[in-house]
Short mmCIF file of C-alpha atoms and ligand atoms in Angstrom, two decimals:
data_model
loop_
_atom_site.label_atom_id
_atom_site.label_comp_id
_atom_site.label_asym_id
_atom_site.label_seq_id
_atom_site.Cartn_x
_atom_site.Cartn_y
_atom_site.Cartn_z
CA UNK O 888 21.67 -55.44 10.06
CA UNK O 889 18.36 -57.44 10.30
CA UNK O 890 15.38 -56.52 8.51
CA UNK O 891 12.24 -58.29 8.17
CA UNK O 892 9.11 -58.32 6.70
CA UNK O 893 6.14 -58.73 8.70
CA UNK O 894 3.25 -60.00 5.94
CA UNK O 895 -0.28 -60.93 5.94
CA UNK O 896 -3.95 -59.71 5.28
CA UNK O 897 -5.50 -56.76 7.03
CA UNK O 898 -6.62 -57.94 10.19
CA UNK O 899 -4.12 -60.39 10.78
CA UNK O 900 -2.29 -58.99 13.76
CA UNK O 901 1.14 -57.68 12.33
CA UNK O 902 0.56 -54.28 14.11
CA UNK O 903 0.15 -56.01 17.29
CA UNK O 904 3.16 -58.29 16.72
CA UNK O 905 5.18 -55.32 15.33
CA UNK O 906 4.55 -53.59 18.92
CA UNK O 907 6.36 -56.80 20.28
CA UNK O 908 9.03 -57.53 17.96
CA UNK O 909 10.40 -53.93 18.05
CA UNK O 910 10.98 -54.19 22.39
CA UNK O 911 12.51 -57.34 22.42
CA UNK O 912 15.01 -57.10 19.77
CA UNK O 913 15.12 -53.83 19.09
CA UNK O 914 14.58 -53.06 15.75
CA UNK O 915 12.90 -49.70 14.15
CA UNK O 916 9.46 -50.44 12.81
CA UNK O 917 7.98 -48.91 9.57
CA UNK O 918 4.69 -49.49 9.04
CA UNK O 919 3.58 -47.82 5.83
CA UNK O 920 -0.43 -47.54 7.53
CA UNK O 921 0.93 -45.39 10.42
CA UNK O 922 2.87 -43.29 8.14
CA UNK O 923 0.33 -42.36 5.34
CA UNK O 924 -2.52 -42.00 8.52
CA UNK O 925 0.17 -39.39 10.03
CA UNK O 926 0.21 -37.40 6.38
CA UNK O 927 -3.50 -37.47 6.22
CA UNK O 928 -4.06 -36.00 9.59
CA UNK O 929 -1.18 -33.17 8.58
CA UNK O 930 -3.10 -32.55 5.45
CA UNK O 931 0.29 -33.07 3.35
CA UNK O 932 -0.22 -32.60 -0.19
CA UNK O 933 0.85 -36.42 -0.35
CA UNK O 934 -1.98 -37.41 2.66
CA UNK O 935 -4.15 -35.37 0.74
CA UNK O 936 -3.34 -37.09 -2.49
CA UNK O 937 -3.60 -40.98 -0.46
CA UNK O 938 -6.36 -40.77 1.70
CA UNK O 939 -8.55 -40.54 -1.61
CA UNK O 940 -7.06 -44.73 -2.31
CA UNK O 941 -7.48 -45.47 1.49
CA UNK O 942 -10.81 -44.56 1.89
CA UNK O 943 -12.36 -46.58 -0.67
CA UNK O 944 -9.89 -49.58 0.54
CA UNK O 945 -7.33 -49.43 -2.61
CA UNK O 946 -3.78 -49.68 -2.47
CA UNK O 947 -2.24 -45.79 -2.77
CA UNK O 948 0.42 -45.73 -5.85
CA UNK O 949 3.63 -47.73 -5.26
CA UNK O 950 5.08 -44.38 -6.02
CA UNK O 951 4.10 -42.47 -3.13
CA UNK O 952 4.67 -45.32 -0.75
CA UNK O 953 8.34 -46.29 -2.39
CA UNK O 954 9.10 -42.57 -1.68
CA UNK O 955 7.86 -42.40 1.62
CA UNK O 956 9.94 -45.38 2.62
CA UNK O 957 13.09 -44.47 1.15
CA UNK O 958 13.04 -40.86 3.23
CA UNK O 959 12.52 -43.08 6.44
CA UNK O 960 14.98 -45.54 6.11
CA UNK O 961 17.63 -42.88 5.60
CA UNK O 962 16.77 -41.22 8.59
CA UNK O 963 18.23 -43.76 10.70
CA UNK O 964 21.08 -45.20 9.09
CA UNK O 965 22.58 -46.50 12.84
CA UNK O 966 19.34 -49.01 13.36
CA UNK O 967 20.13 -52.49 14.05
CA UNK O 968 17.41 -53.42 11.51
CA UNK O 969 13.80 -53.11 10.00
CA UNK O 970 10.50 -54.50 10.48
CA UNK O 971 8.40 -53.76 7.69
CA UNK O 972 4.80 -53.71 8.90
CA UNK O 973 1.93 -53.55 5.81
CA UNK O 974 4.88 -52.96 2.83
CA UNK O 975 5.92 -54.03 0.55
CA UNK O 976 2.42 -54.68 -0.63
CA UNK O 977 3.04 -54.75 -4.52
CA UNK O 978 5.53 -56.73 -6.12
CA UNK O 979 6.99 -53.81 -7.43
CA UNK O 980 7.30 -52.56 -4.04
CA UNK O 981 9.14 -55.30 -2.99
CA UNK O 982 11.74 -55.03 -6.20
CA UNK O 983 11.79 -51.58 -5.01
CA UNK O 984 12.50 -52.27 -1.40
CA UNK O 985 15.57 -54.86 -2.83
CA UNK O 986 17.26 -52.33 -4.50
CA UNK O 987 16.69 -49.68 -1.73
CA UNK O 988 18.08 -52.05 0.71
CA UNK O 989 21.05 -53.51 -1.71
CA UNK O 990 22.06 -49.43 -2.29
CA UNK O 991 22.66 -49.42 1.96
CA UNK O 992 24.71 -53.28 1.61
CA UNK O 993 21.76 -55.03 3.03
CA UNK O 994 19.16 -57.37 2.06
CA UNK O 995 15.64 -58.53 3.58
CA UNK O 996 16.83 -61.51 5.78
CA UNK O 997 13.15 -62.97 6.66
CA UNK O 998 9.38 -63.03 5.70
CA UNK O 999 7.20 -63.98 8.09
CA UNK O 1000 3.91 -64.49 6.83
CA UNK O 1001 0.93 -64.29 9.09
CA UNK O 1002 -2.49 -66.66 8.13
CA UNK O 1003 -5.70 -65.88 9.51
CA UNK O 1004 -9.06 -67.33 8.10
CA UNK O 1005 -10.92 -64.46 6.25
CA UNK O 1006 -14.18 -64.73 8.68
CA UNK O 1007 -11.71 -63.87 11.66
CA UNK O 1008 -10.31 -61.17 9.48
CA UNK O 1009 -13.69 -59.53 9.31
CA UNK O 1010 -14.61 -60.04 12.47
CA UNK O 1011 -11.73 -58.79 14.05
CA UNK O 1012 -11.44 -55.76 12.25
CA UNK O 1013 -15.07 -55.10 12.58
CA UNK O 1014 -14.34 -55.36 15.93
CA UNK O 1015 -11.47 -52.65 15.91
CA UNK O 1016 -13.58 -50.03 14.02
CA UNK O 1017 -15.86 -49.85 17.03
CA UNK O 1018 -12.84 -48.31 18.70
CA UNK O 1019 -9.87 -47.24 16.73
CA UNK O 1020 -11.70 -44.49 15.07
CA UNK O 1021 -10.48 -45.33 11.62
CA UNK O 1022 -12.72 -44.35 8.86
CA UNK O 1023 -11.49 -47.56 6.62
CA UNK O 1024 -12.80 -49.62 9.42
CA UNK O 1025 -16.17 -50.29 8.20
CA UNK O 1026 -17.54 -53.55 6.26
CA UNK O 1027 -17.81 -52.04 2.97
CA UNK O 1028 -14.12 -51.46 3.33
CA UNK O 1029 -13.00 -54.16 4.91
CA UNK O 1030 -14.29 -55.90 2.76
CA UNK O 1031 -12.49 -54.14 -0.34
CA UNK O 1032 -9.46 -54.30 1.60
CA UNK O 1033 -9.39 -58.04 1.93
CA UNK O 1034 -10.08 -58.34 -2.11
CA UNK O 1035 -7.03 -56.02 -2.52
CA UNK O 1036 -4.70 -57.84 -0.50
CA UNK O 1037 -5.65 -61.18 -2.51
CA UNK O 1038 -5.55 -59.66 -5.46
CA UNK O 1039 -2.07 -57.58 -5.46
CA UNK O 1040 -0.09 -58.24 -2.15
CA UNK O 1041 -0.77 -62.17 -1.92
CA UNK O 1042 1.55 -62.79 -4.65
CA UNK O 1043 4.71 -60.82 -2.96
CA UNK O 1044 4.60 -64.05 -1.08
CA UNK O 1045 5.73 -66.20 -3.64
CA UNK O 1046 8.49 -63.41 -4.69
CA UNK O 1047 10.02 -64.05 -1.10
CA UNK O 1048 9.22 -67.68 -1.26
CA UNK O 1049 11.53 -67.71 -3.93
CA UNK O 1050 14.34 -66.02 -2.37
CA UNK O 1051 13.72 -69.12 0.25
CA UNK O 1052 12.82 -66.17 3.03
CA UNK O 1053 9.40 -67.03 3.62
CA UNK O 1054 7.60 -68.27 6.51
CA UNK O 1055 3.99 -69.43 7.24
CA UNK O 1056 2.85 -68.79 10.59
CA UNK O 1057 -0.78 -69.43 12.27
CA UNK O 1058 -2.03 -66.09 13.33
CA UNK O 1059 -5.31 -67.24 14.83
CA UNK O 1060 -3.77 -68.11 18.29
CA UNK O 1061 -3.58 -65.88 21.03
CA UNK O 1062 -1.29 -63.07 20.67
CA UNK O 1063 1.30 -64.22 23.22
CA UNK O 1064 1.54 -67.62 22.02
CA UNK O 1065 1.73 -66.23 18.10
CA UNK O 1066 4.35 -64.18 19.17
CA UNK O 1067 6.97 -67.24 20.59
CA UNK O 1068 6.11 -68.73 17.12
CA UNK O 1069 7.35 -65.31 15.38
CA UNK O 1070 10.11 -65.20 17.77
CA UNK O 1071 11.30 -68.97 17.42
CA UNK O 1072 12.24 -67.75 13.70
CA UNK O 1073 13.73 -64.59 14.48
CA UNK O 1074 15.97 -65.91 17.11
CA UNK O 1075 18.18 -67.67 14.78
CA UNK O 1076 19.12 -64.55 13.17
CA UNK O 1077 19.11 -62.02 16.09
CA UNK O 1078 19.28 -62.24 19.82
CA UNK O 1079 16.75 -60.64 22.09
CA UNK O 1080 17.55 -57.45 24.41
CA UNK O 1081 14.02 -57.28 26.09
P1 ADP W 1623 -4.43 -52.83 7.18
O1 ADP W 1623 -3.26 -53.76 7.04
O2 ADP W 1623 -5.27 -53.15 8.36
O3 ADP W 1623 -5.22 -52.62 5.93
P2 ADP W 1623 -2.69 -50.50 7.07
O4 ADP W 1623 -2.58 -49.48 8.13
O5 ADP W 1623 -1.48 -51.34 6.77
O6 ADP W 1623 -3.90 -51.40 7.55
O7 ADP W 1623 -3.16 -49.81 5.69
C1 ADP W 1623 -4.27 -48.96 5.60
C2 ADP W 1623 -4.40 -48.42 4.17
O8 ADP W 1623 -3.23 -47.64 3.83
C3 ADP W 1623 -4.47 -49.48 3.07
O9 ADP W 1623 -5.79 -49.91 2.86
C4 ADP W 1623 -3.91 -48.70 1.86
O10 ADP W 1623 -4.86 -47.83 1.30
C5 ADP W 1623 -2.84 -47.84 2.48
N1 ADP W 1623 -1.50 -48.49 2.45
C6 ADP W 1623 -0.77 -48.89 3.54
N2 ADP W 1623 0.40 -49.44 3.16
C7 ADP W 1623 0.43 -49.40 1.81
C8 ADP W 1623 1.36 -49.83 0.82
N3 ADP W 1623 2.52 -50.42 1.15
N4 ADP W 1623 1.04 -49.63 -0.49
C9 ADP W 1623 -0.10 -49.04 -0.84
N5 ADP W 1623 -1.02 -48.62 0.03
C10 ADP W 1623 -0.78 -48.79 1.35
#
């Protein structure tokens, strides 16, 4: 198995990249966003219980997410690996995710971390709330989301860093040529099939 960790600030294209990753090498994506947006609009006692943190731009409880994640990982026990889109986004979610992934004999092979200057960030999510309907895509949130991420994911990239899995990638080219960068790295771990 390969699994890797697609990291970086809101904004900074890993959803976009995810879309790309997962058709040429084949690999299931998880992307914690898409799965606490799908409990919200099934008004789940748990999308109920998150979309209180997401609309003022906090991180929900490590809790909820860990528990979330561990359900969808053990739905597909035949993948040829994970990509990990917007999690872990606590330290203690990435111990968590360690020990999840340790329990199935496998291991996070590769960080990838995506850098974006913060006035791109804004704009470009700015941008995306004109058209992606989401209700957290508005500058007052944005804004709060941005703080969070320095605040309590930033420093999950020196927990991979020290595992020597890290790697710092410019995301402020365009998406194509971003992508051969991402791919460059993955390549020496996995082969493409698209
Ligand atoms: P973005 O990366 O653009 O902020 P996401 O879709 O990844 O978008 O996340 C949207 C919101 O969902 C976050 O602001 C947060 O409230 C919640 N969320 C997503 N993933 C996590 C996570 N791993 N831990 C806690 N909260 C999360």
């Amino acid at each position: 198995m390969f699994n890797l960790v697609l990291f970086g600030p809101p904004g900074s294209g890993k959803g976009t990249q995810s879309e790309n990753i997962v058709t040429t090498y084949n690999l299931q994506h998880i992307s914690t966003g898409d799965l606490l947006r799908d409990e919200v609009s099934r008004h789940t006692p748990l999308g109920t219980e998150a979309k209180k943190y997401m609309d003022q731009g906090m991180l929900v409880p490590d809790e909820v997410v860990i528990g979330m994640i561990s359900g969808k990982i053990d739905d597909m026990p035949e993948a040829r690996g994970f990509i990990f889109d917007g999690f872990p986004r606590t330290r203690n979610q990435a111990e968590a995710l360690d020990k999840l992934l340790e329990f199935k004999n496998t291991r996070i092979n590769l960080v990838l971390s995506l850098e974006v200057p913060e006035t791109d960030l804004i704009k470009r999510l700015v941008t995306r709330g004109e058209t992606s309907g989401r209700s957290d895509d508005n500058e007052e949130v944005i804004t709060r989301r941005i703080k969070e991420y320095y605040l309590k994911t930033q420093p999950v990239a020196s927990y991979y860093d020290n595992q020597g899995k890290l790697e710092h990638i410019a995301g402020d080219h365009p998406i194509p040529e971003t992508f051969k960068t991402l791919s460059k790295h993955i390549n020496k771990y996995l082969l493409p099939v698209a």
